[in-house]
CSV table of C-alpha atoms and ligand atoms in Angstrom, one decimal:
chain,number,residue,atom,x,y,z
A,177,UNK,CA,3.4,35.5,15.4
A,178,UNK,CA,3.9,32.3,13.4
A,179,UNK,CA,0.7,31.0,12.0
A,180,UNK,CA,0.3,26.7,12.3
A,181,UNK,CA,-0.9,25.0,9.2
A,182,UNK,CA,-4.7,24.9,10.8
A,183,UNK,CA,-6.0,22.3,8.5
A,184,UNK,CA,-4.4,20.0,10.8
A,185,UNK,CA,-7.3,20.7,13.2
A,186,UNK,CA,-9.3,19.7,10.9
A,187,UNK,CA,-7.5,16.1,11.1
A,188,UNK,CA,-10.4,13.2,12.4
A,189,UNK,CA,-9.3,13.0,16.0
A,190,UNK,CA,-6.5,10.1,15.3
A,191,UNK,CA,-4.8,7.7,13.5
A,192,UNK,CA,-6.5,3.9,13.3
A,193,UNK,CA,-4.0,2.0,14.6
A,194,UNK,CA,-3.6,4.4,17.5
A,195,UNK,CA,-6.8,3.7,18.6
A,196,UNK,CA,-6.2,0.3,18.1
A,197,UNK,CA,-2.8,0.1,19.9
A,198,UNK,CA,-4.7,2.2,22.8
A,199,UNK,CA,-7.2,-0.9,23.2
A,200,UNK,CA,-4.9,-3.3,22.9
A,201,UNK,CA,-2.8,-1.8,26.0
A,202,UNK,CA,-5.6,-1.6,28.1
A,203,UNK,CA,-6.6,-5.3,27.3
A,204,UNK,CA,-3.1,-6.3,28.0
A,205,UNK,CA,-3.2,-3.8,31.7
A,206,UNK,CA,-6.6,-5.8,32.7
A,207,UNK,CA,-4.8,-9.7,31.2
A,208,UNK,CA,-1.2,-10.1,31.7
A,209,UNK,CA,-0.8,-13.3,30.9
A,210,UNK,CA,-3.1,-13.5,28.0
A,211,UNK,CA,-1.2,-14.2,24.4
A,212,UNK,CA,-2.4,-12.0,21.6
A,213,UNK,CA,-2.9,-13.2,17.9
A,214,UNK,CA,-2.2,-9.9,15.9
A,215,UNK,CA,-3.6,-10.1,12.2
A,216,UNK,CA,-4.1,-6.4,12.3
A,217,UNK,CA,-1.5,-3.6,11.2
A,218,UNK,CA,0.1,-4.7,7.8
A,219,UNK,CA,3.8,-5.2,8.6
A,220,UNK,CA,5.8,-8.1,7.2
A,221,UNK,CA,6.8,-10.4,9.8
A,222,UNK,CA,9.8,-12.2,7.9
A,223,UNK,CA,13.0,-11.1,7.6
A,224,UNK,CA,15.2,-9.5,4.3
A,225,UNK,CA,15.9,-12.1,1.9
A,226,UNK,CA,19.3,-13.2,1.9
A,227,UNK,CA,19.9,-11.9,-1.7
A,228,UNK,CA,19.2,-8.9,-0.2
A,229,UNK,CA,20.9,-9.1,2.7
A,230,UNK,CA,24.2,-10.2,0.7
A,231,UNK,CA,23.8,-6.9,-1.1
A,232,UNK,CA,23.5,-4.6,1.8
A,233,UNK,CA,26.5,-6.0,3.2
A,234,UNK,CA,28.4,-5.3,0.4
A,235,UNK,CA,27.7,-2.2,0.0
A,236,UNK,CA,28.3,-1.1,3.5
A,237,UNK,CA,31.9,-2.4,2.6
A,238,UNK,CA,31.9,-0.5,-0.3
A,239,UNK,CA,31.5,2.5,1.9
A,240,UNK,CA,34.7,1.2,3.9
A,241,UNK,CA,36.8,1.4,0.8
A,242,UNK,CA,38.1,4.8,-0.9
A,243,UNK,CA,37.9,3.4,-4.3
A,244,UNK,CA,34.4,2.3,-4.1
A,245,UNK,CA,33.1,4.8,-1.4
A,246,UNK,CA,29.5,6.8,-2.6
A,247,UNK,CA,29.0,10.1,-1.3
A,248,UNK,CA,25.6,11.5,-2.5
A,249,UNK,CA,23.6,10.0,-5.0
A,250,UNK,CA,21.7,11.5,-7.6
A,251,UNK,CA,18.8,12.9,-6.2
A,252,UNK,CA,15.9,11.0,-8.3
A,253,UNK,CA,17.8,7.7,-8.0
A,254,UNK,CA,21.2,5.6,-8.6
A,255,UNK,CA,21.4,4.9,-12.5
A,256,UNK,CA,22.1,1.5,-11.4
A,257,UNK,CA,18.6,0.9,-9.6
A,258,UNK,CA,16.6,3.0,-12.2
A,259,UNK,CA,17.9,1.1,-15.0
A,260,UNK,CA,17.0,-2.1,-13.1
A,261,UNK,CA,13.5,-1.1,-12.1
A,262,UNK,CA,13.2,0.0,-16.2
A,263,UNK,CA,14.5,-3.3,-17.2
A,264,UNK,CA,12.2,-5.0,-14.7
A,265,UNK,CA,9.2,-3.0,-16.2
A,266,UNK,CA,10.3,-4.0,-19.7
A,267,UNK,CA,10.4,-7.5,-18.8
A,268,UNK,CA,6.6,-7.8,-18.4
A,269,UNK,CA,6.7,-5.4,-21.3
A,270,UNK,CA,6.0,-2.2,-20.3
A,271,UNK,CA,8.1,0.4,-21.7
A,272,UNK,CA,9.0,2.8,-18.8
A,273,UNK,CA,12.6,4.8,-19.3
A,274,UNK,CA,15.3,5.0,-16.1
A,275,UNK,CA,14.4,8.9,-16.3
A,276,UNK,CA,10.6,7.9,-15.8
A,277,UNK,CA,11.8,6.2,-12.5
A,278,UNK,CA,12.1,7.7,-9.5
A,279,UNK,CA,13.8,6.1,-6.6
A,280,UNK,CA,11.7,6.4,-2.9
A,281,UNK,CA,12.1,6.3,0.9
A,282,UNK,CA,8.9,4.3,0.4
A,283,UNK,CA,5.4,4.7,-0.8
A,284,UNK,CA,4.0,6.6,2.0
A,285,UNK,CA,6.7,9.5,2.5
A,286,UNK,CA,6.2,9.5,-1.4
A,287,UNK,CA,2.4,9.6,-1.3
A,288,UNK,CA,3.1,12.4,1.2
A,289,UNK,CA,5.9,14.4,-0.7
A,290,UNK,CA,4.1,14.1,-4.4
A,291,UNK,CA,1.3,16.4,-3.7
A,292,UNK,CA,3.9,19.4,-4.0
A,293,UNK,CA,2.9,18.7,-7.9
A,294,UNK,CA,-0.3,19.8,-7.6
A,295,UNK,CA,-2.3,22.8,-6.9
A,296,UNK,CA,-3.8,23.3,-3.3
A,297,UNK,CA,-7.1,24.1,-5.1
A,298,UNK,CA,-7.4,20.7,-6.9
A,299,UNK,CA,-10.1,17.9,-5.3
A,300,UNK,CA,-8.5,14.5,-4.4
A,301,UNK,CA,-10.9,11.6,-4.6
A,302,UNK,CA,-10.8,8.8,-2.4
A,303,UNK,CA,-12.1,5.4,-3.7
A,304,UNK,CA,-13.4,4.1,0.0
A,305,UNK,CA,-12.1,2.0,1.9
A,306,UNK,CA,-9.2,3.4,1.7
A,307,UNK,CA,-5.9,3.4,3.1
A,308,UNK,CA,-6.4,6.4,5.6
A,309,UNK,CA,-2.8,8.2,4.4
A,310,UNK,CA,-4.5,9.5,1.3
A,311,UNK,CA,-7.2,11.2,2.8
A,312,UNK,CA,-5.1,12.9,5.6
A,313,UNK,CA,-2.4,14.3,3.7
A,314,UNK,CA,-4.6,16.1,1.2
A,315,UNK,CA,-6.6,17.8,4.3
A,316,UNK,CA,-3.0,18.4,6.0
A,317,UNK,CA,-2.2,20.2,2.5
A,318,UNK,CA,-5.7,21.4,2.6
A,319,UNK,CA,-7.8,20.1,-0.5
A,320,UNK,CA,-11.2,18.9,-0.2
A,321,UNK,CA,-11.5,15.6,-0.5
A,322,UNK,CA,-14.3,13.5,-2.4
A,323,UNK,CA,-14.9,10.6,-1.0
A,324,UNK,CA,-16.0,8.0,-3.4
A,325,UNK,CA,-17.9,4.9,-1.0
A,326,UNK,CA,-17.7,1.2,-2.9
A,327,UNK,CA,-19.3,-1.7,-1.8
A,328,UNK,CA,-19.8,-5.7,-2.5
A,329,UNK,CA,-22.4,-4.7,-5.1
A,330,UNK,CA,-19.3,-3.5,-7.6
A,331,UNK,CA,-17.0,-6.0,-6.0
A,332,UNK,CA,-15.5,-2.8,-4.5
A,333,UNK,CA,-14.1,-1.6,-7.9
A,334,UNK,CA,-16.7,1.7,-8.4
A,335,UNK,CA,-16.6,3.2,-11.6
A,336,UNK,CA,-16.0,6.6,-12.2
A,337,UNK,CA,-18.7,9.4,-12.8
A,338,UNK,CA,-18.9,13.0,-13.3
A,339,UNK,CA,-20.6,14.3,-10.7
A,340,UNK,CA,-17.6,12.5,-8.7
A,341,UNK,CA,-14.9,14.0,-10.3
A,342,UNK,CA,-11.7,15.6,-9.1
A,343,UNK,CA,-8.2,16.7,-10.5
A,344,UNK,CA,-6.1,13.5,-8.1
A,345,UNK,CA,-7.5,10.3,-8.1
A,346,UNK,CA,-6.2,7.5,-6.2
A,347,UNK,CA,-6.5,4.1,-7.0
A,348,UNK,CA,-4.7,1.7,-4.8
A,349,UNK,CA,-4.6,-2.0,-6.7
A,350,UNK,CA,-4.6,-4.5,-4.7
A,351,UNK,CA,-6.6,-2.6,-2.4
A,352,UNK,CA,-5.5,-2.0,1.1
A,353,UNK,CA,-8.0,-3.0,2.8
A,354,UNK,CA,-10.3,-4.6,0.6
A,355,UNK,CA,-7.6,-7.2,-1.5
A,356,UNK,CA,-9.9,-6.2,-4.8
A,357,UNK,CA,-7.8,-5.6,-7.3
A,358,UNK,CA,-9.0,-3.5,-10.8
A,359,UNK,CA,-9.5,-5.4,-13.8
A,360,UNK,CA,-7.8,-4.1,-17.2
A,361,UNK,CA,-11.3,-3.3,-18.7
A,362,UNK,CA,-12.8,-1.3,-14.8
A,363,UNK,CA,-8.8,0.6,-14.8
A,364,UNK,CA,-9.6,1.6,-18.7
A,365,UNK,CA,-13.0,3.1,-17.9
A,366,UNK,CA,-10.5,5.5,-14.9
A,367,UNK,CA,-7.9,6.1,-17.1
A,368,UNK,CA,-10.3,7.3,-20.1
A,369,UNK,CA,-12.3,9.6,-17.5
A,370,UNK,CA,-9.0,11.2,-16.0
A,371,UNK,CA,-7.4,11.7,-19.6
A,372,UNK,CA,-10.9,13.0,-20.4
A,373,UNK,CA,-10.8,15.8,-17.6
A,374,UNK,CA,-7.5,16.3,-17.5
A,375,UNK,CA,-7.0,14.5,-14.0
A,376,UNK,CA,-4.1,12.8,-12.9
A,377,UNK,CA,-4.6,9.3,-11.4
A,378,UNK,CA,-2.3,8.1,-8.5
A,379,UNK,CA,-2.2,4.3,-9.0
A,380,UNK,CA,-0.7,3.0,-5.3
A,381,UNK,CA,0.8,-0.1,-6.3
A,382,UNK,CA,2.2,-1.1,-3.4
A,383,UNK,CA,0.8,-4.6,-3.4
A,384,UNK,CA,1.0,-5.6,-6.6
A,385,UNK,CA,3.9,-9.0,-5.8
A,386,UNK,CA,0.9,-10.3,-4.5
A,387,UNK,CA,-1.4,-10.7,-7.6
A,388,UNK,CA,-1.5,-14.3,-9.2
A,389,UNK,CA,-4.2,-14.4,-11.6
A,390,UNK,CA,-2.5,-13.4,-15.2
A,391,UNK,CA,-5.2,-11.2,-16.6
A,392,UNK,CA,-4.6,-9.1,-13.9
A,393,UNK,CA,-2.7,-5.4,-14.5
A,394,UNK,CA,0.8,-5.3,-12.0
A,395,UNK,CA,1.2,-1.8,-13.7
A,396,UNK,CA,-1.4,1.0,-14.8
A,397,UNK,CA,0.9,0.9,-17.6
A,398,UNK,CA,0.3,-2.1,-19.0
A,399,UNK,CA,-2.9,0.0,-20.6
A,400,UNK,CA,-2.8,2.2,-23.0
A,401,UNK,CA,-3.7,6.1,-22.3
A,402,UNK,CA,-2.2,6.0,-18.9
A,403,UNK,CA,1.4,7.8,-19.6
A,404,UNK,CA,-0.6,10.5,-20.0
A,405,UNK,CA,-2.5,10.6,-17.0
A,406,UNK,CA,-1.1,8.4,-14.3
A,407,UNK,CA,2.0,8.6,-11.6
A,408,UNK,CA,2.7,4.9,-10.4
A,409,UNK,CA,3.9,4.7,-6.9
A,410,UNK,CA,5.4,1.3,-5.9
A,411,UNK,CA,7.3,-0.1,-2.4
A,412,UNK,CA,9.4,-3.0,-1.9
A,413,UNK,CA,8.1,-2.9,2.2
A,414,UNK,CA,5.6,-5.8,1.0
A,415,UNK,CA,7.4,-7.1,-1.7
A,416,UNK,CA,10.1,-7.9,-0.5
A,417,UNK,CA,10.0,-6.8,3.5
A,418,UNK,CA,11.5,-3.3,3.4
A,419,UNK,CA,9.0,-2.2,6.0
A,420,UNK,CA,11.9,-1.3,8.0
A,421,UNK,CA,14.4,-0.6,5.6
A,422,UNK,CA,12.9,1.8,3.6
A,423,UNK,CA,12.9,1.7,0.1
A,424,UNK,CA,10.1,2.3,-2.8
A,425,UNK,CA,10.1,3.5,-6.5
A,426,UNK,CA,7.5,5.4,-8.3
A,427,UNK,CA,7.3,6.0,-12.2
A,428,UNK,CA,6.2,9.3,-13.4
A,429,UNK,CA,6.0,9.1,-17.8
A,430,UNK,CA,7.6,11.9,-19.5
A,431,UNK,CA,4.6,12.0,-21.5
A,432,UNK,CA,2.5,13.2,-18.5
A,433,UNK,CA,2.0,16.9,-19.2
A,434,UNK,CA,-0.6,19.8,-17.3
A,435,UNK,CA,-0.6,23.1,-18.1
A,436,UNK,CA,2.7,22.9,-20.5
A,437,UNK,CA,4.3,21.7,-17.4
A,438,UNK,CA,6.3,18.3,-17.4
A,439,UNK,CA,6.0,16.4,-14.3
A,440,UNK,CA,8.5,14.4,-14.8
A,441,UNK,CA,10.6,17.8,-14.5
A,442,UNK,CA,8.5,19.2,-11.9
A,443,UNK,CA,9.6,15.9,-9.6
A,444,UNK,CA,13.3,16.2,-10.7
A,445,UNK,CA,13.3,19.9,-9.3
A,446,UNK,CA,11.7,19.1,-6.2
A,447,UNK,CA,13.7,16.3,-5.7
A,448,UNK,CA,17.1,18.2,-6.1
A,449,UNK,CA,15.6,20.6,-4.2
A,450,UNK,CA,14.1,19.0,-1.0
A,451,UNK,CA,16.1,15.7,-0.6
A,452,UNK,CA,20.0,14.3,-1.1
A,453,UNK,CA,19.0,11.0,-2.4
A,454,UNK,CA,18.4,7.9,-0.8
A,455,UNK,CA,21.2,5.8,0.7
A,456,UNK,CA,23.5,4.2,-1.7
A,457,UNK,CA,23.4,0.7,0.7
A,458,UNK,CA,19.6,0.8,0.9
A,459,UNK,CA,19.8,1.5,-3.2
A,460,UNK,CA,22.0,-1.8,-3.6
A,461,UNK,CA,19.7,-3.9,-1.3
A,462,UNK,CA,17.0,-2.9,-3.4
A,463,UNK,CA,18.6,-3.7,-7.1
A,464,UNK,CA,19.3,-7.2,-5.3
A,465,UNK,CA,15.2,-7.5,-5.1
A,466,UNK,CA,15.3,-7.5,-9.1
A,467,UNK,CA,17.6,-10.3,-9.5
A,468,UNK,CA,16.4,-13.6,-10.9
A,469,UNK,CA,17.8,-14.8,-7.4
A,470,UNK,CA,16.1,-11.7,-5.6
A,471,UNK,CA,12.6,-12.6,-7.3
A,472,UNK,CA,13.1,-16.6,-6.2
A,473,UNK,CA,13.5,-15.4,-2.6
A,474,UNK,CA,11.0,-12.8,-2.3
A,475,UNK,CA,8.1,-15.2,-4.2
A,476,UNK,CA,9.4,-17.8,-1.2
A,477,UNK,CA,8.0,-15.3,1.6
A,478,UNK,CA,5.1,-14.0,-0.3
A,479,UNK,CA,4.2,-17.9,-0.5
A,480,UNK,CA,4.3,-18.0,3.4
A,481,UNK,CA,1.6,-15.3,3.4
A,482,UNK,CA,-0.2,-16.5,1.0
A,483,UNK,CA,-0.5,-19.7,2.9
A,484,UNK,CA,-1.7,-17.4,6.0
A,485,UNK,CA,-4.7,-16.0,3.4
A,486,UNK,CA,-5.2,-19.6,2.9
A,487,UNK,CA,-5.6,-21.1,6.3
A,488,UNK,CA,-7.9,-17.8,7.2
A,489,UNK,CA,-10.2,-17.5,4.4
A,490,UNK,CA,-10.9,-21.5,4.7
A,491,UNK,CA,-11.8,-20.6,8.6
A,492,UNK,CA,-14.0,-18.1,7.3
A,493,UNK,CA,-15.7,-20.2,4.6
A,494,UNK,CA,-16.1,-22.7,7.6
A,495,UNK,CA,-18.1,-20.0,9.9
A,496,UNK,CA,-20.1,-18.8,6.9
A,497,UNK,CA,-18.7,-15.4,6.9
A,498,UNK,CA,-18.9,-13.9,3.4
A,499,UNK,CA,-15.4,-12.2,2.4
A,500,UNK,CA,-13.1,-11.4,-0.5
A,501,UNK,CA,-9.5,-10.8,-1.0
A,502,UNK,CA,-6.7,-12.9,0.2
A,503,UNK,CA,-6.1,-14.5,-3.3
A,504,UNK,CA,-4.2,-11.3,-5.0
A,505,UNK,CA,-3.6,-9.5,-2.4
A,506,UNK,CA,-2.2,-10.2,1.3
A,507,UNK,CA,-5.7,-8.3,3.0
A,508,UNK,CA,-8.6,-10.7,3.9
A,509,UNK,CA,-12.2,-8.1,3.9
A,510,UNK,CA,-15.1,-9.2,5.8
A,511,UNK,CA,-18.4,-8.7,6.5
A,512,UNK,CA,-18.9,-8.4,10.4
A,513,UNK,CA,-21.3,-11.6,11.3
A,514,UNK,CA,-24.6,-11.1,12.7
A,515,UNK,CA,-24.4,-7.0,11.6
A,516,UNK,CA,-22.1,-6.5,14.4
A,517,UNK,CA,-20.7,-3.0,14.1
A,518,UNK,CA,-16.6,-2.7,13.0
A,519,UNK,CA,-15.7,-1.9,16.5
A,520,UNK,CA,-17.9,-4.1,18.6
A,521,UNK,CA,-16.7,-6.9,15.7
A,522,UNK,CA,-12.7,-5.8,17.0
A,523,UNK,CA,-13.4,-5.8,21.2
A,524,UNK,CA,-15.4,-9.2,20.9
A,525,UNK,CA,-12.3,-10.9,18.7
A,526,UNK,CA,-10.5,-9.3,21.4
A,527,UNK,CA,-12.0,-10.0,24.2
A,528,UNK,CA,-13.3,-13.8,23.5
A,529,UNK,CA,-10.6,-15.1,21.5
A,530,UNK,CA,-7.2,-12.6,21.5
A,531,UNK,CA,-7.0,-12.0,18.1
A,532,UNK,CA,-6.4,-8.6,17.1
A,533,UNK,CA,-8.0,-7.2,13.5
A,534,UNK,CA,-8.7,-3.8,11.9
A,535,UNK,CA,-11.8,-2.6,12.2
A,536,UNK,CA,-13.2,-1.4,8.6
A,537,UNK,CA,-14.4,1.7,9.4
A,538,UNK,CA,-11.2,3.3,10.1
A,539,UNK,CA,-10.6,3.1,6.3
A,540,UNK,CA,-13.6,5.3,5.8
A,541,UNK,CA,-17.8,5.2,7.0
A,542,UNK,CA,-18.5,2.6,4.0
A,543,UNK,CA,-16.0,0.3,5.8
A,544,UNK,CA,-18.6,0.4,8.9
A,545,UNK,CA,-19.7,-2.9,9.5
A,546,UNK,CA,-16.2,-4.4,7.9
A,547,UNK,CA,-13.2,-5.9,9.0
A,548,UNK,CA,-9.9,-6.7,8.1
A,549,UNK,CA,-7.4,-9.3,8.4
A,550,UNK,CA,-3.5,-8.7,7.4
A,551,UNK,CA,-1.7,-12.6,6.3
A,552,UNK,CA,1.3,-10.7,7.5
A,553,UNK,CA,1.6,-13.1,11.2
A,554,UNK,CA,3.3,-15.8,11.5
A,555,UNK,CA,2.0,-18.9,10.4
A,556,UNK,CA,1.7,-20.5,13.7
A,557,UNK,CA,-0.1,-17.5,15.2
A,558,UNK,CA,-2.2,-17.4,12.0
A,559,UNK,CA,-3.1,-20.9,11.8
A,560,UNK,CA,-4.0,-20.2,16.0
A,561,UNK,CA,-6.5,-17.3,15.1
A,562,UNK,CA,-8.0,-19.6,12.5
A,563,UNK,CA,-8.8,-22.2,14.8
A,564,UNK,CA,-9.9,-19.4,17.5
A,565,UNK,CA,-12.4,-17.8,14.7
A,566,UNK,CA,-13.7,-21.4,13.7
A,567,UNK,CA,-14.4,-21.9,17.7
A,568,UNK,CA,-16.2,-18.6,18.3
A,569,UNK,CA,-18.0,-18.4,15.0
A,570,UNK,CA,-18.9,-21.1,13.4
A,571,UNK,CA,-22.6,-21.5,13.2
A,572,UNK,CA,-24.3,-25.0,14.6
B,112,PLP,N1,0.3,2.2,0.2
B,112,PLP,C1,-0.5,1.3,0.8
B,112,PLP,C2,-1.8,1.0,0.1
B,112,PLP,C3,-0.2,0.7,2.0
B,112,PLP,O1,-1.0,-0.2,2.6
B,112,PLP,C4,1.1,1.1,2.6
B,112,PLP,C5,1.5,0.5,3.8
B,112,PLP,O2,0.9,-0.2,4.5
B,112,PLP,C6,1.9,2.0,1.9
B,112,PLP,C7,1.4,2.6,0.7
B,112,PLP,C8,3.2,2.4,2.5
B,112,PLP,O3,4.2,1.7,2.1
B,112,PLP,P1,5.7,2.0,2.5
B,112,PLP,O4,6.1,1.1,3.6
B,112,PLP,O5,6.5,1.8,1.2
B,112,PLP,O6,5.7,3.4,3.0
């Protein structure tokens, strides 16, 4: 008799926004009429830039036309899009080679597909909180998993140590959930402790469009020493509103090497072997992103979020609730007032005022006691839940 993959019993019980999605529906059964004000899930709520837009259309014309038709593409990625992504690398001048770019469905069917690199027996770490994918699709594949709690005392940035080591580490800068985002001398301290133990770090950059302040890393290459120990995994679902559209990139160096066994290879084998490329349309929409036209319209909507981080964090400041994020990153992290608990914090936003958030501890036990806002809404239903929060909260 076939034999399930068990360690998907070993899965925690659901996924977050399951629950969440379960709560709202019974809120909605029992109210009707009652409008909800949703800065909870992280999905972009404007449209494809027209850039973009302009592009897919073209293409899909393309495919209407025997002389420009596309069957399949090259497995790891159209030479057009690579060479663009390279080129858009070397622009903020970081040397990555088209070969050392990998074209994606998106970050999280890559975060997903990736660990076929590695050996079932290797430890993932989890810097917590944590975007719950990472942790699930290691137990799915069956590794143990440490998880690494950070808090407000290290500004949610923990350092590494050895008696937290494992072979994968994940770092995900700007943090999803916490907005924190690693500074070049806290990513130096990782990438000299995995090139040290021979770890490989997977740097989820799937926020970085949303960092302003210039000392900030965008890439994990920007430092030296992390060719040889980091895989970069990028999206354009935040960056440009491919949430729906599917499309992401990731960069694996040449130069990254285990056991005499080049990565880089590695991926281009098990891309050939387990997918036919990704859509030559969706490939074209994408180069359009890196256009100096693309980057105009895509820093438009990101300002329109940014705004939303705005108007929220200065309701926050008004209530006295201590936060960060929000500034380089589109995720506002709170502390729950009065030591309410993540989940009472969600049903009494719910209940008093309709505004849906993310409770923290669904991105792991440190987040207990945490919340999280997305600047992803609208700004009209934003700038509502701001002036619900400052109602309900606000102290005297
Ligand atoms: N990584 C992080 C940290 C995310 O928050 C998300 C989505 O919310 C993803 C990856 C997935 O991105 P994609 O839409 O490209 O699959």
């Amino acid at each position: 008799m076939m034999k399930p993959n068990m360690h998907y019993a070993d899965l925690k019980d659901s996924y977050l926004f399951f629950h969440i999605a379960r709560k709202i529906r019974a809120y909605q059964d029992a109210h009707p009429d009652a409008r909800l004000f949703r800065m909870g899930i992280g999905d972009v709520s404007l449209p494809l830039p027209k850039a973009v837009i302009d592009a897919l259309h073209e293409a899909v014309d393309d495919q209407a036309d025997k002389a420009r038709f596309h069957g399949y593409m090259p497995e790891p990625g159209a030479p057009f899009l690579r060479e663009t992504i390279a080129a858009h690398y070397k622009k903020r001048g970081v040397d990555v080679s088209p070969e050392e770019v990998f074209v994606s469905s998106g970050a999280s069917d890559e975060l997903g597909d990736l660990l076929d690199l590695f050996d079932r027996q290797n430890r993932a770490l989890v810097i917590e909180p944590a975007y719950p994918a990472y942790v699930d699709a290691n137990v799915i594949a069956g590794r143990r998993i440490i998880h690494l709690p950070s808090g407000e005392e290290n500004g949610f940035l923990p350092e590494p140590y050895l008696e937290a080591t494992a072979e994968l580490i994940y770092i995900c800068s700007p943090n999803n959930p916490t907005g924190a985002v690693f500074t070049r001398e806290k990513l130096r301290r990782w990438i000299d402790f995995a090139n040290d133990n021979g770890s490989v770090i997977l740097f989820d950059a799937a926020y970085e469009a949303y960092i302003e302040d210039e000392a900030l890393p965008h890439s994990i290459f920007e430092l030296e020493g992390a060719k040889t120990c980091a895989i970069e995994v990028c999206s354009l679902s935040k960056t440009a509103g491919f949430t729906g559209t599917r499309l992401g990139y990731t960069i694996i160096p040449k130069a990254l090497v285990r056991s005499g066994l080049s990565l880089n290879d590695m991926w281009v084998r098990n891309r050939t072997t387990k997918t036919n490329g990704v859509s030559y349309i969706l490939q074209k929409g994408g180069a359009a992103v890196f256009t100096d036209e693309g980057q105009r319209q895509i820093r438009e909507n990101i300002a329109v979020y940014k705004n939303n981080a705005r108007v929220l964090t200065e309701a926050l400041d008004r209530c006295g609730i201590t936060y960060c994020g929000g500034k380089n990153a589109p995720y506002i992290w709170l502390r729950c007032p009065d030591g309410m608990g993540s989940w009472a914090f969600f049903d009494y936003l719910l209940n008093e005022i309709q505004v849906v958030g993310t409770p923290g501890e669904g991105f792991g036990a440190c987040g207990e006691g945490y919340f999280r806002f997305s600047t992803f809404g609208s700004p009209a239903d934003t700038e509502e839940a701001a002036r619900r929060l400052v109602r309900l909260l606000r102290k005297g």
